[in-house]
CSV table of C-alpha atoms and ligand atoms in Angstrom, one decimal:
chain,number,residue,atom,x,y,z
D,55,UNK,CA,30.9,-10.1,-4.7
D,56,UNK,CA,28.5,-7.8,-2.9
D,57,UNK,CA,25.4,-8.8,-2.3
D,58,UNK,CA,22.9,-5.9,-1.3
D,59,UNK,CA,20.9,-6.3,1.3
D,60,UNK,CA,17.3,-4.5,1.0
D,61,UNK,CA,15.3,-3.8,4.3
D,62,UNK,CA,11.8,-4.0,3.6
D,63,UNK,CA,9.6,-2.1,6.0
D,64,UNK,CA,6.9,-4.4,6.8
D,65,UNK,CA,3.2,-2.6,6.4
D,66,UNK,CA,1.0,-2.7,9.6
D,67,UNK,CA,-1.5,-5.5,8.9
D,68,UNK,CA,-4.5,-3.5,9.3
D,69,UNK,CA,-3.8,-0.2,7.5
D,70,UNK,CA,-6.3,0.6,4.9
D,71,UNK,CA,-4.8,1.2,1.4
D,72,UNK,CA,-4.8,5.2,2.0
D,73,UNK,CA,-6.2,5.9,-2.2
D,74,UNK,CA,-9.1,3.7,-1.6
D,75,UNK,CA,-11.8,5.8,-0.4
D,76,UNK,CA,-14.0,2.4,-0.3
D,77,UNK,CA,-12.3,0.5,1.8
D,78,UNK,CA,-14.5,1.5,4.8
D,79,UNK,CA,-14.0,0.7,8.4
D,80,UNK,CA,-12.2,-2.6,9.6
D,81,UNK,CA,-14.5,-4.6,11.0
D,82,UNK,CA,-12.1,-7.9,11.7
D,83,UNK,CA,-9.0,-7.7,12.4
D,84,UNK,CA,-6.2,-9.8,11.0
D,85,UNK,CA,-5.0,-10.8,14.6
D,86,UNK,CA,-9.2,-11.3,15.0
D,87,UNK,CA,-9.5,-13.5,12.0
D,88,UNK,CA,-6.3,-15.9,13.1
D,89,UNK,CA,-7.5,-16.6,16.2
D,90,UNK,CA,-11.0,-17.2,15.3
D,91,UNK,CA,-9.9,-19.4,12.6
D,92,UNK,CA,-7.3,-21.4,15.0
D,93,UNK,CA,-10.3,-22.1,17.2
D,94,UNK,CA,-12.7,-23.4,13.9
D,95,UNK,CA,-9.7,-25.5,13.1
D,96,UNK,CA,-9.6,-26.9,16.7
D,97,UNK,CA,-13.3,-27.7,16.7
D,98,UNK,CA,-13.2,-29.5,13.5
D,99,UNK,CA,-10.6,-31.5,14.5
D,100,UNK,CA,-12.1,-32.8,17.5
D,101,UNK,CA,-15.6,-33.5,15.5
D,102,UNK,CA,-14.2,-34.9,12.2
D,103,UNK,CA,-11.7,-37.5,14.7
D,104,UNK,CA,-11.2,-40.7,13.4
D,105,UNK,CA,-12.5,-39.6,9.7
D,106,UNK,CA,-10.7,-37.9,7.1
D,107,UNK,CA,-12.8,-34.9,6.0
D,108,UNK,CA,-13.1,-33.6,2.4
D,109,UNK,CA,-13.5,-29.8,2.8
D,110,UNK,CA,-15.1,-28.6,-0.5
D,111,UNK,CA,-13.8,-24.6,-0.5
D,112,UNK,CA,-15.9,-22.7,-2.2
D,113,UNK,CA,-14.1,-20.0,-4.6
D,114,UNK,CA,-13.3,-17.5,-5.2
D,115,UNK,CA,-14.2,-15.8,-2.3
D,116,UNK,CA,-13.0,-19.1,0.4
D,117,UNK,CA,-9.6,-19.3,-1.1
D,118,UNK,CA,-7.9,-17.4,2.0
D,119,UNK,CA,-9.6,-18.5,4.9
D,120,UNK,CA,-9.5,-22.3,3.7
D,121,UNK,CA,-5.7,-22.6,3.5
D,122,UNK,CA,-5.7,-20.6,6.9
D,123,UNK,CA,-8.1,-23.0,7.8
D,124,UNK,CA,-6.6,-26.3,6.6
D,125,UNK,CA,-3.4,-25.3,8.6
D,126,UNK,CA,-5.0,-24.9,11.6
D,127,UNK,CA,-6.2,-28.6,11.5
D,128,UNK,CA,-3.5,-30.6,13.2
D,129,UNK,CA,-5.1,-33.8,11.9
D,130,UNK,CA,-5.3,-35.7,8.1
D,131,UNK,CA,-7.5,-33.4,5.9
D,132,UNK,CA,-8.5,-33.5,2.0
D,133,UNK,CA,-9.7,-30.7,-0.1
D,134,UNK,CA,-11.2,-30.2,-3.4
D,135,UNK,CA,-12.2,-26.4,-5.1
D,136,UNK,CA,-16.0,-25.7,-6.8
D,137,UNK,CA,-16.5,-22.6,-8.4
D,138,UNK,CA,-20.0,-20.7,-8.1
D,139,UNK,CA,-20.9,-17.4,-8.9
D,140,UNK,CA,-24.3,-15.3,-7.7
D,141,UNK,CA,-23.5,-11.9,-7.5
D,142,UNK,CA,-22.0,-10.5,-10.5
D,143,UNK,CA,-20.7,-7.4,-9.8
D,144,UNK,CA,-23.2,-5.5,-7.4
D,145,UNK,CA,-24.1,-5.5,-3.6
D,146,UNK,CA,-26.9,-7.4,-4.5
D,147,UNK,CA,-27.6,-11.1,-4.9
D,148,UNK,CA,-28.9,-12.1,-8.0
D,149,UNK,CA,-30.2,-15.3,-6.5
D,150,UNK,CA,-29.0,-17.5,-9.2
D,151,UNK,CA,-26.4,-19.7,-8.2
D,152,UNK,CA,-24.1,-20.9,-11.6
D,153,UNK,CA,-21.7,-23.7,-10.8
D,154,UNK,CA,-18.4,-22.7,-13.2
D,155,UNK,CA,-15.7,-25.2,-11.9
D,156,UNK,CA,-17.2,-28.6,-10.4
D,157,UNK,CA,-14.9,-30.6,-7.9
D,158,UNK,CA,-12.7,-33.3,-9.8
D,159,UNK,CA,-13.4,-36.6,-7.8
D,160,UNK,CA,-16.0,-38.4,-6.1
D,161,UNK,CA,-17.7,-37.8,-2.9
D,162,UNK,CA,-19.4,-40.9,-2.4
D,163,UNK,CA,-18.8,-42.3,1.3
D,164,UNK,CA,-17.1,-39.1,2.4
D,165,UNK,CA,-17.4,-36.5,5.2
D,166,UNK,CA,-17.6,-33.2,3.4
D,167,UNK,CA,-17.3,-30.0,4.8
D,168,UNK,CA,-18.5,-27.0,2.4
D,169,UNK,CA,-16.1,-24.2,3.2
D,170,UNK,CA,-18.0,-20.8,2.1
D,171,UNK,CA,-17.0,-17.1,2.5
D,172,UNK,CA,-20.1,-15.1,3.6
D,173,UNK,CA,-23.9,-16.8,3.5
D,174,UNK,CA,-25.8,-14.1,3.1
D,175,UNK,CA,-29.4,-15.2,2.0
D,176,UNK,CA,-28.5,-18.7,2.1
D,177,UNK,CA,-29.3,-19.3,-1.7
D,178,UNK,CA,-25.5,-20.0,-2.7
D,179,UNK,CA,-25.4,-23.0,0.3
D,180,UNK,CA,-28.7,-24.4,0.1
D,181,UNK,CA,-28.0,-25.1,-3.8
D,182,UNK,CA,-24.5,-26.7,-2.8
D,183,UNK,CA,-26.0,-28.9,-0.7
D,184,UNK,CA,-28.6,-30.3,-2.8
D,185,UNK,CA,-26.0,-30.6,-5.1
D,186,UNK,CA,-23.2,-32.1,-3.0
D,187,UNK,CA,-25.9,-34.2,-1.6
D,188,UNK,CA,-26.9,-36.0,-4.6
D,189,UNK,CA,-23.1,-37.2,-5.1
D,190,UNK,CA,-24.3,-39.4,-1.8
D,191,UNK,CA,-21.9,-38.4,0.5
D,192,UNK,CA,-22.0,-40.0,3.9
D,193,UNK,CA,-22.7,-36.0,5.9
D,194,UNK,CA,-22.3,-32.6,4.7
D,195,UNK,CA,-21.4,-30.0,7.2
D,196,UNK,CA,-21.1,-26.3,6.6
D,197,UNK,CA,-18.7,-23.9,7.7
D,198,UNK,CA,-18.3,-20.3,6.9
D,199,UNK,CA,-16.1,-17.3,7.8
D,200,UNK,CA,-19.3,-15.1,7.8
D,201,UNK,CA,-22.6,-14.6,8.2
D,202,UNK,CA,-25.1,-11.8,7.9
D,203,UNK,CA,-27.0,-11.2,10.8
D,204,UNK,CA,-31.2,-12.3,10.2
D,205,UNK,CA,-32.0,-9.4,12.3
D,206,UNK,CA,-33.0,-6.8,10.1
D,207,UNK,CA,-33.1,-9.2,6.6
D,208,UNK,CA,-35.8,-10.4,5.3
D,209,UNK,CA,-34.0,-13.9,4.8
D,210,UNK,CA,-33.7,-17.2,6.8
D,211,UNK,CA,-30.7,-17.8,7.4
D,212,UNK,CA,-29.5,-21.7,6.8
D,213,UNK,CA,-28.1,-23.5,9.6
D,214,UNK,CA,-23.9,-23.1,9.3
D,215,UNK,CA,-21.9,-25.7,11.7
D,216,UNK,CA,-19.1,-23.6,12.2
D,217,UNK,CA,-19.5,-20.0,11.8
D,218,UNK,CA,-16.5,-17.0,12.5
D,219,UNK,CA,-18.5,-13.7,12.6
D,220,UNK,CA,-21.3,-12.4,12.2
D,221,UNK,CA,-21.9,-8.9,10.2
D,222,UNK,CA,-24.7,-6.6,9.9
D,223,UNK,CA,-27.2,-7.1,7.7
D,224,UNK,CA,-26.8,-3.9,5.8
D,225,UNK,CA,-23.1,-4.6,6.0
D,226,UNK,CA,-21.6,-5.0,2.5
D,227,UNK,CA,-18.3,-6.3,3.5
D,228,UNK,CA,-14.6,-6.9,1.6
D,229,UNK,CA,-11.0,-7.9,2.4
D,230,UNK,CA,-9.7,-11.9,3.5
D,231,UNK,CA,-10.7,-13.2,0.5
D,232,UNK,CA,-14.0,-11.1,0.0
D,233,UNK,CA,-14.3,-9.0,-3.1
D,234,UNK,CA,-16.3,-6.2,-4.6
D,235,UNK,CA,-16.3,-6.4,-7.7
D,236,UNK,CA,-13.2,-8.8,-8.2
D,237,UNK,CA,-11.0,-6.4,-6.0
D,238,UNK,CA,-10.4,-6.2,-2.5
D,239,UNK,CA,-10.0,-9.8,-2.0
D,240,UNK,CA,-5.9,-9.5,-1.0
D,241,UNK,CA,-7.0,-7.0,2.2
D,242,UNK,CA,-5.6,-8.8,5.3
D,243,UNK,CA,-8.3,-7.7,6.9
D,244,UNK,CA,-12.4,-7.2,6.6
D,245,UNK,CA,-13.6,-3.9,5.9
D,246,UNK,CA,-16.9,-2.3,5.5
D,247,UNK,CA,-17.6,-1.7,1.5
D,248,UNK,CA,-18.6,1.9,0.9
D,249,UNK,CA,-21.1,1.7,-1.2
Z,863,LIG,P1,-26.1,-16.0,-0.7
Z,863,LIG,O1,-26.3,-17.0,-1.8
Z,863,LIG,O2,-27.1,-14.9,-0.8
Z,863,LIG,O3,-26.0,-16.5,0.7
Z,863,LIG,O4,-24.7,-15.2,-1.1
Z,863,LIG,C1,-23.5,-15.8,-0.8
Z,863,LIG,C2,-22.4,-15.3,-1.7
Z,863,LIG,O5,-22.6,-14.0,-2.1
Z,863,LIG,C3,-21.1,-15.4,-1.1
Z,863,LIG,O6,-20.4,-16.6,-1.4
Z,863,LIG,C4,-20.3,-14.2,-1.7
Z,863,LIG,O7,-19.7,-14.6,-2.9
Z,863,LIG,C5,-21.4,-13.2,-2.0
Z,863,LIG,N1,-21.6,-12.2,-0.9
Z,863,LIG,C6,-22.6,-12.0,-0.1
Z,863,LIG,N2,-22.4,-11.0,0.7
Z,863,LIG,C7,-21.2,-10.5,0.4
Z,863,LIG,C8,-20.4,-9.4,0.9
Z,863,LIG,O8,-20.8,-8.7,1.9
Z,863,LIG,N3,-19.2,-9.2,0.3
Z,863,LIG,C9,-18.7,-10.0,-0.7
Z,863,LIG,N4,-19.4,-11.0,-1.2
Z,863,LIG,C10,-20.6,-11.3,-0.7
């Protein structure tokens, strides 16, 4: 028996899907994103030694950097997955942060990490920490892929422990997890959104 062998042409990680006249221009690479992400996992490594850390990833929007993440700590990790949603499906945050899926185990004792996406105004992680908090962990850090610059926003920005990149504050971004809309959130990459 035969068996036919296919060559699949493999498509250069950063090309932009050439029908989507969103997608705007990259603004992380995917080579930029691994490395940055293989240093985060370094630094939480050393800080979390001698404790096993329960990252809480935030979905959807977390769900690609976090396993990136997880694999890049070379050390015993936990996670768990809590579902929030507070931007419907604008640019704009509605500033109302709805919990849908809650995390299915205690916290009490542990060192969690909140694994977000992008904090923008900070609404989405302030809320998480109260509410984490009250489930008496022993500390909550933060981490997130992205934040949005304060210069130019109107916001205060929260304190994030481990941060990736920064974007503009006008900056509507998508791609690595990151959606518009529920789309864009397989991209490789992170692009500018065109509004
Ligand atoms: P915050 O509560 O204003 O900090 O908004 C944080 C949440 O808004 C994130 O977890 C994302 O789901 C969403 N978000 C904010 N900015 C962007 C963006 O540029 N692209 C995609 N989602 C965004």
């Amino acid at each position: 028996m035969f068996v036919k062998l296919l060559a699949v042409r493999a498509k250069p990680l950063n090309s932009t899907p050439a029908a989507d006249a969103d997608v705007g221009p990259v603004l992380f690479s995917a080579e930029q994103i691994a490395a940055r992400v293989q240093q985060i996992g370094g630094e939480i490594e050393r800080d979390f030694a001698g404790s096993v850390p329960l990252v809480v990833a935030i979905l959807k929007g977390s769900v690609l950097f976090v396993s990136d993440l997880l694999r890049a700590v070379d050390a015993p990790i936990e996670v768990e997955f809590l579902a929030v949603s507070s931007y419907g499906s604008g640019t704009k945050s509605t500033g109302v942060v709805r919990i849908g899926k809650d995390i299915d185990r205690e916290i009490s004792g542990r060192d969690v990490l909140i694994v977000e996406d992008i904090v923008d105004t900070g609404a989405t992680l302030r809320h998480l920490k109260d509410y984490l908090g009250q489930l008496k962990p022993a500390t909550i850090r933060t981490c997130s892929l992205l934040v949005r610059s304060p210069v130019g926003s109107e916001h205060e920005p929260p304190d994030v422990d481990y941060v990736g990149f920064e974007v503009a504050s006008d900056a509507f971004v998508i791609g690595y997890g990151l959606d518009h809309d529920q789309r864009y959130r397989n991209l490789p990459y992170i692009a500018e959104f065109l509004v």
